[in-house]
């Protein structure tokens, strides 16, 4: 199994531009999570999906952030317009079954730099 | 909501010594406590976890203990090696929230040869 796959690994963009981060969860996993990691705030949950349905987006910082999961094998996190304070590493994680205590597997992350 | 505090933020030990990282949580209903290791440029990887019905779990050189009454859990690494150097995160999973994890702030462990 290839694990959770995120793309791109690195993204540098100018302030005001739209940024789209992509995630392919592990096949068969029913839950998908988007986390943001910064030095100041550590690992923060932004949003999670169960069976492609957004369950809790209370961690999404602003309306500039949006996430979709059109099918079980793909999710996107979009920032429009991007700002320098959005610079962080964004991780996607997936988990097999939302009803059991199974571990969450993380992708390698996307390092976003907004200049 | 759940809040997880982790200490220390940095830890430096000599190769062969033991390392202990401690976490406390606030929601007594949380029932799952994983520990993740994050190496530079990589995503967090699960190294060990413990469920609320267990007090201790061991896997080779690493062990985790859980004190539900005091709401704290600890990671113990024995016979540390330079390759153990990384950032370690504890987390707690509150119930009925779809499996979301609340992470501690992380501990940067440095093992000196």
Coordinates of N, CA and C in Angstrom, one line a residue:
Chain A
X1 N 0.8 -1.2 0.0 CA 0.0 0.0 0.0 C 0.9 1.2 0.0
X2 N 0.5 2.2 -0.8 CA 1.4 3.4 -1.0 C 1.2 4.4 0.2
X3 N 0.2 4.2 1.0 CA -0.1 5.1 2.1 C -0.9 6.3 1.6
X4 N -1.0 7.3 2.5 CA -1.7 8.5 2.1 C -0.8 9.3 1.2
X5 N -1.3 9.8 0.1 CA -0.5 10.5 -0.9 C -1.0 11.9 -1.0
X6 N -0.1 12.8 -0.7 CA -0.4 14.3 -0.8 C 0.4 14.9 -2.0
X7 N -0.2 15.9 -2.6 CA 0.5 16.6 -3.6 C 0.0 18.1 -3.6
X8 N 0.9 19.0 -4.0 CA 2.3 18.8 -4.1 C 3.0 18.7 -2.8
X9 N 4.3 18.3 -2.8 CA 5.0 18.3 -1.6 C 5.4 19.7 -1.1
X10 N 5.7 20.5 -2.0 CA 6.0 21.9 -1.7 C 5.3 22.8 -2.7
X11 N 4.8 24.0 -2.1 CA 4.1 24.9 -2.9 C 4.5 26.3 -2.5
X12 N 5.0 27.1 -3.4 CA 5.3 28.5 -3.1 C 4.4 29.4 -4.0
X13 N 3.7 30.3 -3.4 CA 2.7 31.1 -4.1 C 2.7 32.5 -3.6
X14 N 2.2 33.4 -4.5 CA 2.1 34.8 -4.1 C 0.8 35.1 -3.3
X15 N 0.9 36.0 -2.4 CA -0.3 36.4 -1.7 C -1.4 36.8 -2.7
X16 N -2.6 36.3 -2.3 CA -3.7 36.6 -3.2 C -4.1 35.5 -4.2
X17 N -3.1 34.6 -4.4 CA -3.4 33.5 -5.3 C -4.2 32.4 -4.7
X18 N -4.8 31.6 -5.5 CA -5.5 30.4 -5.0 C -4.6 29.2 -4.9
X19 N -4.7 28.5 -3.9 CA -3.9 27.3 -3.7 C -4.8 26.1 -3.4
X20 N -4.5 25.0 -4.1 CA -5.2 23.8 -3.9 C -4.3 22.6 -3.5
X21 N -4.5 22.0 -2.4 CA -3.8 20.9 -1.9 C -4.6 19.6 -2.1
X22 N -3.9 18.6 -2.4 CA -4.6 17.3 -2.8 C -4.2 16.2 -1.9
X23 N -5.2 15.3 -1.7 CA -4.9 14.1 -0.9 C -5.6 12.9 -1.4
X24 N -4.9 11.8 -1.5 CA -5.5 10.5 -1.8 C -5.3 9.6 -0.5
X25 N -6.4 9.3 0.1 CA -6.3 8.5 1.3 C -6.0 7.0 1.0
X26 N -5.7 6.2 2.0 CA -5.5 4.8 1.8 C -6.8 4.2 1.4
X27 N -6.7 3.3 0.4 CA -7.9 2.7 -0.2 C -8.6 1.9 0.9
X28 N -9.9 2.1 1.0 CA -10.7 1.4 1.9 C -10.9 2.2 3.2
X29 N -10.2 3.3 3.4 CA -10.4 4.1 4.6 C -11.6 5.0 4.5
X30 N -12.3 5.1 5.6 CA -13.6 5.8 5.6 C -13.5 7.2 6.1
X31 N -12.5 7.5 6.9 CA -12.3 8.8 7.5 C -11.1 9.5 6.9
X32 N -11.3 10.8 6.7 CA -10.1 11.6 6.2 C -10.1 12.9 7.0
X33 N -8.8 13.3 7.3 CA -8.6 14.5 8.2 C -7.6 15.4 7.5
X34 N -7.8 16.7 7.6 CA -6.9 17.7 7.2 C -6.3 18.4 8.5
X35 N -5.0 18.4 8.6 CA -4.4 19.1 9.7 C -3.4 20.1 9.2
X36 N -3.2 21.1 10.0 CA -2.2 22.2 9.7 C -1.2 22.2 10.8
X37 N 0.1 22.3 10.5 CA 1.2 22.3 11.5 C 2.0 23.6 11.3
X38 N 2.1 24.3 12.4 CA 3.0 25.5 12.5 C 3.8 25.4 13.8
X39 N 4.8 26.2 13.8 CA 5.6 26.2 15.0 C 4.8 26.8 16.2
X40 N 4.0 27.8 15.9 CA 3.3 28.5 17.0 C 2.2 27.6 17.6
X41 N 1.4 26.9 16.7 CA 0.2 26.3 17.1 C 0.2 24.8 17.0
X42 N 1.4 24.2 16.6 CA 1.5 22.8 16.6 C 0.5 22.2 15.5
X43 N 0.0 21.0 15.8 CA -0.9 20.3 14.8 C -2.3 20.6 15.2
X44 N -3.0 21.2 14.2 CA -4.4 21.6 14.4 C -5.3 20.9 13.4
X45 N -6.4 20.3 13.9 CA -7.3 19.7 13.0 C -8.1 20.8 12.3
X46 N -8.2 20.8 11.0 CA -9.0 21.8 10.2 C -10.4 21.3 9.9
X47 N -10.4 20.0 9.4 CA -11.7 19.5 9.0 C -11.6 18.0 8.9
X48 N -12.7 17.2 9.1 CA -12.6 15.8 8.8 C -13.9 15.3 8.2
X49 N -13.7 14.3 7.4 CA -14.8 13.7 6.6 C -15.0 12.2 7.1
X50 N -16.2 11.8 7.2 CA -16.5 10.4 7.3 C -17.4 10.0 6.1
X51 N -17.0 8.9 5.4 CA -17.7 8.5 4.2 C -18.0 9.6 3.2
X52 N -17.0 10.5 3.0 CA -17.0 11.6 2.1 C -17.8 12.8 2.6
X53 N -18.4 12.7 3.7 CA -19.3 13.8 4.2 C -18.5 14.6 5.3
X54 N -18.5 15.9 5.1 CA -17.8 16.7 6.2 C -18.6 16.6 7.5
X55 N -17.8 16.3 8.5 CA -18.5 16.1 9.8 C -18.2 17.3 10.8
X56 N -17.0 17.8 10.7 CA -16.7 18.9 11.6 C -15.7 19.8 10.9
X57 N -16.1 21.0 10.6 CA -15.2 22.0 10.0 C -14.9 23.1 10.9
X58 N -15.1 22.9 12.2 CA -14.9 24.0 13.1 C -13.5 24.5 13.2
X59 N -12.5 23.7 12.8 CA -11.1 24.1 12.8 C -10.7 24.9 11.6
X60 N -11.5 25.0 10.6 CA -11.2 25.8 9.4 C -11.1 27.3 9.9
X61 N -9.9 27.9 9.6 CA -9.7 29.2 10.2 C -10.6 30.3 9.7
X62 N -10.9 30.3 8.4 CA -11.7 31.4 7.8 C -12.4 30.9 6.6
X63 N -13.3 31.8 6.1 CA -14.0 31.4 4.9 C -13.1 31.2 3.6
X64 N -11.9 31.7 3.8 CA -10.9 31.6 2.6 C -10.6 30.1 2.4
X65 N -10.8 29.3 3.5 CA -10.4 27.9 3.4 C -11.7 27.0 3.1
X66 N -11.5 26.1 2.2 CA -12.6 25.2 1.9 C -12.1 23.8 1.6
X67 N -12.8 22.8 1.9 CA -12.4 21.4 1.6 C -13.5 20.6 1.0
X68 N -13.1 19.7 0.1 CA -14.1 18.9 -0.6 C -13.6 17.4 -0.6
X69 N -14.5 16.5 -0.7 CA -14.2 15.1 -0.9 C -15.2 14.6 -1.8
X70 N -15.0 14.7 -3.1 CA -16.0 14.3 -4.1 C -16.2 12.8 -4.2
X71 N -15.2 12.0 -3.8 CA -15.3 10.6 -3.7 C -14.4 10.0 -2.7
X72 N -14.4 8.7 -2.5 CA -13.7 8.1 -1.4 C -12.2 8.1 -1.6
X73 N -11.7 8.4 -2.8 CA -10.3 8.3 -3.0 C -9.6 9.7 -3.3
X74 N -10.3 10.8 -3.0 CA -9.7 12.1 -3.3 C -10.3 13.2 -2.5
X75 N -9.5 14.1 -2.0 CA -9.9 15.2 -1.3 C -9.1 16.4 -1.6
X76 N -9.6 17.6 -1.5 CA -8.8 18.8 -1.8 C -9.1 19.8 -0.6
X77 N -8.0 20.6 -0.4 CA -8.1 21.7 0.6 C -7.7 22.9 -0.2
X78 N -8.6 23.9 -0.3 CA -8.4 25.1 -1.1 C -8.3 26.3 -0.3
X79 N -7.4 27.2 -0.6 CA -7.2 28.5 0.1 C -7.3 29.6 -1.0
X80 N -8.3 30.4 -0.8 CA -8.6 31.5 -1.8 C -9.2 32.7 -1.2
X81 N -8.5 33.8 -1.2 CA -7.1 34.1 -1.6 C -6.1 33.7 -0.5
X82 N -5.0 33.3 -0.8 CA -4.0 32.9 0.2 C -3.3 34.1 0.8
X83 N -2.8 34.0 2.0 CA -2.1 35.1 2.7 C -0.9 34.5 3.4
X84 N 0.1 35.4 3.6 CA 1.4 34.9 4.2 C 1.2 34.1 5.5
X85 N 0.2 34.4 6.3 CA 0.0 33.7 7.6 C -0.6 32.3 7.3
X86 N -0.9 31.9 6.1 CA -1.3 30.6 5.8 C -0.1 29.6 5.6
X87 N 1.1 30.2 5.6 CA 2.3 29.4 5.4 C 2.4 28.4 6.6
X88 N 2.5 27.1 6.2 CA 2.5 26.0 7.2 C 2.7 24.7 6.4
X89 N 2.8 23.6 7.2 CA 2.7 22.3 6.5 C 1.3 21.7 6.8
X90 N 0.7 21.3 5.7 CA -0.6 20.8 5.7 C -0.6 19.3 5.6
X91 N -1.2 18.6 6.5 CA -1.2 17.1 6.5 C -2.6 16.6 6.3
X92 N -2.6 15.5 5.5 CA -3.8 14.8 5.3 C -3.6 13.4 6.0
X93 N -4.7 12.9 6.7 CA -4.6 11.6 7.3 C -5.8 10.8 7.0
X94 N -5.7 9.5 7.0 CA -6.9 8.7 6.8 C -7.0 7.6 7.9
X95 N -8.2 7.1 8.1 CA -8.4 6.1 9.1 C -9.4 5.1 8.6
X96 N -9.3 3.8 9.0 CA -10.1 2.8 8.4 C -11.6 2.9 8.8
X97 N -11.9 3.1 10.0 CA -13.3 2.9 10.5 C -13.6 3.9 11.5
X98 N -14.5 4.8 11.3 CA -14.8 5.9 12.3 C -15.4 5.4 13.6
X99 N -15.8 4.1 13.6 CA -16.5 3.6 14.8 C -15.6 2.8 15.7
X100 N -14.4 2.6 15.2 CA -13.4 1.8 16.1 C -12.2 2.6 16.3
X101 N -11.5 2.2 17.3 CA -10.2 2.9 17.7 C -9.0 2.4 16.8
X102 N -9.1 2.7 15.6 CA -8.0 2.3 14.7 C -7.1 3.6 14.5
X103 N -5.9 3.3 14.1 CA -4.9 4.4 14.0 C -5.2 5.2 12.8
X104 N -4.7 6.5 12.8 CA -4.8 7.3 11.7 C -3.4 7.4 11.0
X105 N -3.4 7.3 9.7 CA -2.1 7.3 8.9 C -2.0 8.7 8.3
X106 N -0.8 9.2 8.4 CA -0.6 10.6 7.9 C 0.2 10.5 6.6
X107 N -0.1 11.5 5.7 CA 0.7 11.6 4.5 C 2.0 12.4 4.8
X108 N 2.8 12.6 3.8 CA 4.1 13.3 4.0 C 3.9 14.8 4.1
X109 N 2.7 15.3 3.8 CA 2.5 16.8 4.0 C 2.8 17.6 2.8
X110 N 2.2 18.8 2.8 CA 2.5 19.8 1.8 C 3.0 21.0 2.5
X111 N 4.2 21.4 2.2 CA 4.8 22.6 2.8 C 4.4 23.8 1.9
X112 N 3.5 24.6 2.5 CA 3.0 25.8 1.7 C 3.7 27.1 2.2
X113 N 4.2 27.8 1.3 CA 4.8 29.1 1.6 C 4.1 30.2 0.7
X114 N 3.5 31.2 1.4 CA 2.9 32.3 0.7 C 3.7 33.5 0.9
X115 N 4.1 34.1 -0.2 CA 5.1 35.2 -0.1 C 4.3 36.5 -0.5
Chain B
X1 N -14.0 21.5 25.2 CA -13.4 20.4 24.4 C -12.1 19.9 25.0
X2 N -11.6 18.9 24.4 CA -10.4 18.2 24.9 C -9.2 19.2 24.7
X3 N -8.3 19.1 25.7 CA -7.1 19.9 25.6 C -5.9 19.0 26.1
X4 N -4.8 18.9 25.4 CA -3.7 18.1 25.7 C -2.5 18.9 25.9
X5 N -1.8 18.7 27.1 CA -0.6 19.4 27.4 C 0.5 18.4 27.4
X6 N 1.7 18.8 26.8 CA 2.8 17.9 26.7 C 4.1 18.5 27.2
X7 N 4.9 17.7 28.0 CA 6.1 18.2 28.5 C 7.2 17.1 28.5
X8 N 8.4 17.5 28.4 CA 8.9 18.8 28.1 C 8.8 19.2 26.6
X9 N 9.2 20.4 26.2 CA 9.1 20.7 24.8 C 10.4 20.3 24.1
X10 N 11.5 20.2 24.8 CA 12.7 19.7 24.3 C 13.4 18.8 25.3
X11 N 14.1 17.7 24.9 CA 14.7 16.8 25.8 C 15.9 16.3 25.1
X12 N 17.0 16.3 25.8 CA 18.3 15.9 25.3 C 18.9 14.8 26.2
X13 N 19.2 13.7 25.7 CA 19.7 12.6 26.5 C 20.9 12.0 25.8
X14 N 21.7 11.2 26.6 CA 22.9 10.5 26.0 C 22.4 9.2 25.5
X15 N 23.0 8.8 24.4 CA 22.7 7.4 23.9 C 22.8 6.4 25.0
X16 N 21.8 5.5 25.0 CA 21.7 4.5 26.0 C 20.9 4.9 27.3
X17 N 20.7 6.1 27.5 CA 19.8 6.6 28.6 C 18.4 6.4 28.2
X18 N 17.5 6.6 29.2 CA 16.1 6.5 29.0 C 15.5 8.0 28.8
X19 N 14.4 8.0 28.1 CA 13.7 9.3 27.9 C 12.2 9.1 28.2
X20 N 11.7 10.1 28.9 CA 10.3 10.1 29.3 C 9.6 11.4 28.9
X21 N 8.5 11.2 28.3 CA 7.7 12.4 27.8 C 6.3 12.2 28.4
X22 N 5.8 13.3 29.0 CA 4.5 13.2 29.7 C 3.4 14.1 29.1
X23 N 2.2 13.6 29.1 CA 1.1 14.4 28.6 C -0.1 14.3 29.6
X24 N -0.9 15.4 29.7 CA -2.1 15.4 30.4 C -3.2 15.8 29.5
X25 N -4.4 15.3 29.8 CA -5.6 15.6 29.0 C -6.7 16.0 29.9
X26 N -7.7 16.7 29.3 CA -8.7 17.3 30.1 C -10.1 16.6 30.1
X27 N -10.4 15.9 29.0 CA -11.7 15.2 28.8 C -11.6 13.8 29.3
X28 N -12.2 13.5 30.5 CA -12.1 12.2 31.1 C -12.7 11.1 30.2
X29 N -13.5 11.5 29.2 CA -14.2 10.6 28.3 C -13.3 10.1 27.2
X30 N -12.2 10.8 27.0 CA -11.3 10.4 25.9 C -10.8 8.9 26.1
X31 N -10.8 8.2 25.1 CA -10.6 6.7 25.2 C -9.4 6.1 24.4
X32 N -8.7 6.9 23.7 CA -7.6 6.4 22.9 C -6.5 7.4 22.9
X33 N -5.3 6.9 23.1 CA -4.1 7.8 23.2 C -2.9 7.3 22.4
X34 N -2.8 7.9 21.2 CA -1.6 7.4 20.4 C -0.4 8.4 20.6
X35 N 0.7 7.8 20.3 CA 2.0 8.6 20.2 C 2.5 8.5 18.8
X36 N 2.9 9.7 18.3 CA 3.4 9.8 17.0 C 4.9 10.3 17.0
X37 N 5.7 9.8 16.1 CA 7.0 10.3 15.9 C 7.1 11.0 14.6
X38 N 7.7 12.2 14.6 CA 7.8 12.9 13.3 C 9.2 13.2 13.0
X39 N 9.8 12.7 12.0 CA 11.1 13.0 11.6 C 11.1 14.2 10.6
X40 N 12.2 14.8 10.4 CA 12.3 16.0 9.6 C 11.8 15.8 8.2
X41 N 10.9 16.6 7.8 CA 10.4 16.6 6.4 C 9.4 15.4 6.2
X42 N 8.9 14.8 7.3 CA 8.0 13.7 7.1 C 6.7 13.9 7.9
X43 N 5.7 13.1 7.6 CA 4.5 13.2 8.4 C 4.6 12.4 9.7
X44 N 3.8 12.7 10.6 CA 3.8 11.9 11.9 C 3.5 10.4 11.6
X45 N 4.2 9.6 12.3 CA 4.0 8.1 12.2 C 3.7 7.5 13.6
X46 N 2.7 6.7 13.7 CA 2.3 6.1 14.9 C 3.4 5.2 15.4
X47 N 3.8 5.3 16.7 CA 4.8 4.4 17.2 C 4.2 3.4 18.3
X48 N 3.2 3.9 19.0 CA 2.5 3.1 20.0 C 1.2 3.8 20.4
X49 N 0.3 3.0 20.8 CA -1.0 3.6 21.3 C -1.5 2.8 22.5
X50 N -2.4 3.4 23.2 CA -3.0 2.8 24.4 C -4.5 3.2 24.5
X51 N -5.3 2.2 24.8 CA -6.7 2.5 25.0 C -7.0 2.6 26.5
X52 N -8.2 3.2 26.7 CA -8.5 3.6 28.1 C -8.7 2.4 29.1
X53 N -8.9 1.2 28.5 CA -9.1 0.1 29.4 C -7.8 -0.6 29.7
X54 N -6.7 0.0 29.4 CA -5.3 -0.6 29.6 C -4.5 0.4 30.4
X55 N -3.7 -0.1 31.3 CA -2.8 0.8 32.1 C -1.4 1.0 31.5
X56 N -1.0 -0.1 30.8 CA 0.4 0.0 30.3 C 0.5 -0.9 29.1
X57 N 1.4 -0.5 28.2 CA 1.6 -1.2 26.9 C 3.1 -1.1 26.6
X58 N 3.7 -2.2 26.1 CA 5.1 -2.1 25.8 C 5.4 -2.7 24.4
X59 N 6.3 -2.1 23.7 CA 6.7 -2.7 22.4 C 8.2 -2.4 22.3
X60 N 8.9 -3.5 22.6 CA 10.4 -3.5 22.5 C 10.9 -2.3 23.4
X61 N 11.6 -1.3 22.9 CA 12.2 -0.3 23.7 C 11.2 0.8 24.1
X62 N 10.0 0.8 23.6 CA 9.1 1.9 24.0 C 7.9 1.3 24.8
X63 N 7.4 2.1 25.7 CA 6.3 1.8 26.5 C 5.4 3.0 26.8
X64 N 4.2 2.8 27.0 CA 3.3 3.9 27.3 C 2.5 3.5 28.6
X65 N 2.3 4.4 29.5 CA 1.5 4.2 30.7 C 0.4 5.2 30.7
X66 N -0.8 4.8 31.2 CA -1.9 5.6 31.3 C -2.5 5.6 32.7
X67 N -2.7 6.8 33.3 CA -3.4 6.9 34.6 C -4.7 7.7 34.3
X68 N -5.8 6.9 34.2 CA -7.1 7.6 33.9 C -7.5 8.5 35.0
X69 N -7.2 8.1 36.3 CA -7.7 8.9 37.4 C -7.1 10.3 37.3
X70 N -5.8 10.3 37.1 CA -5.0 11.6 37.0 C -5.1 12.2 35.6
X71 N -5.6 11.5 34.7 CA -5.7 12.0 33.3 C -4.3 12.4 32.7
X72 N -3.4 11.4 32.9 CA -2.1 11.6 32.2 C -1.6 10.3 31.7
X73 N -0.7 10.5 30.7 CA -0.1 9.3 30.1 C 1.3 9.7 29.7
X74 N 2.2 8.7 29.6 CA 3.6 9.0 29.4 C 4.2 8.0 28.4
X75 N 5.2 8.5 27.7 CA 5.9 7.6 26.8 C 7.3 7.4 27.4
X76 N 7.7 6.2 27.4 CA 9.1 5.8 27.9 C 9.9 5.2 26.8
X77 N 11.0 5.7 26.5 CA 11.9 5.1 25.6 C 13.2 4.7 26.3
X78 N 13.5 3.4 26.3 CA 14.7 2.9 27.0 C 15.9 2.7 26.0
X79 N 17.1 2.6 26.5 CA 18.2 2.4 25.6 C 18.2 3.2 24.4
X80 N 18.1 4.5 24.5 CA 17.9 5.4 23.4 C 19.0 5.3 22.4
X81 N 18.7 5.5 21.1 CA 19.7 5.5 20.0 C 19.6 6.8 19.3
X82 N 20.6 7.2 18.6 CA 20.6 8.5 17.8 C 19.4 8.5 16.8
X83 N 19.0 7.4 16.3 CA 17.9 7.4 15.4 C 16.5 7.6 16.0
X84 N 16.5 7.6 17.4 CA 15.3 8.0 18.1 C 15.1 9.5 18.1
X85 N 16.1 10.3 17.7 CA 16.0 11.7 17.6 C 14.9 12.1 16.6
X86 N 13.9 12.9 17.1 CA 12.7 13.3 16.3 C 11.9 14.2 17.2
X87 N 10.7 14.6 16.7 CA 9.7 15.3 17.5 C 8.6 14.2 17.8
X88 N 8.2 14.1 19.0 CA 7.2 13.2 19.4 C 6.0 13.9 19.9
X89 N 4.8 13.4 19.4 CA 3.5 14.0 19.7 C 2.7 13.0 20.4
X90 N 2.0 13.4 21.5 CA 1.0 12.6 22.1 C -0.3 13.2 21.6
X91 N -1.4 12.4 21.7 CA -2.7 12.8 21.3 C -3.8 12.1 22.1
X92 N -4.9 12.7 22.1 CA -6.1 12.1 22.8 C -7.2 12.1 21.8
X93 N -8.1 11.1 21.9 CA -9.2 11.0 21.0 C -10.5 11.1 21.8
X94 N -11.2 12.2 21.8 CA -12.5 12.3 22.5 C -13.5 11.4 21.8
X95 N -14.5 10.9 22.6 CA -15.5 10.0 21.9 C -16.5 10.8 21.1
X96 N -17.1 10.1 20.2 CA -18.2 10.6 19.4 C -17.9 11.8 18.6
X97 N -16.7 11.9 18.2 CA -16.3 13.1 17.4 C -15.6 12.6 16.1
X98 N -16.0 11.4 15.6 CA -15.5 11.0 14.3 C -14.1 10.5 14.3
X99 N -13.4 10.4 15.4 CA -12.0 10.0 15.4 C -11.0 11.1 15.4
X100 N -11.4 12.3 15.6 CA -10.5 13.4 15.5 C -9.5 13.3 16.7
X101 N -8.3 13.6 16.5 CA -7.2 13.6 17.5 C -6.9 15.0 17.9
X102 N -6.7 15.2 19.2 CA -6.2 16.5 19.7 C -4.8 16.2 20.2
X103 N -3.9 17.0 19.6 CA -2.4 16.7 19.8 C -1.9 17.6 20.9
X104 N -0.8 17.1 21.5 CA 0.0 17.9 22.4 C 0.9 18.8 21.5
X105 N 1.7 19.6 22.2 CA 2.5 20.6 21.4 C 3.8 20.0 20.9
X106 N 4.1 18.8 21.3 CA 5.3 18.1 20.7 C 6.5 18.2 21.6
X107 N 7.4 17.2 21.6 CA 8.7 17.2 22.3 C 9.8 16.9 21.3
X108 N 10.7 17.8 21.2 CA 11.9 17.5 20.3 C 12.9 16.7 21.1
X109 N 13.1 15.5 20.8 CA 14.1 14.6 21.5 C 15.4 14.5 20.7
X110 N 16.4 14.8 21.4 CA 17.8 14.7 20.8 C 18.6 13.7 21.6
X111 N 19.0 12.7 20.9 CA 19.9 11.6 21.5 C 21.3 11.8 21.0
X112 N 22.2 12.1 22.0 CA 23.6 12.4 21.6 C 24.4 11.1 21.7
X113 N 25.2 10.9 20.6 CA 26.0 9.7 20.7 C 27.2 9.8 21.6

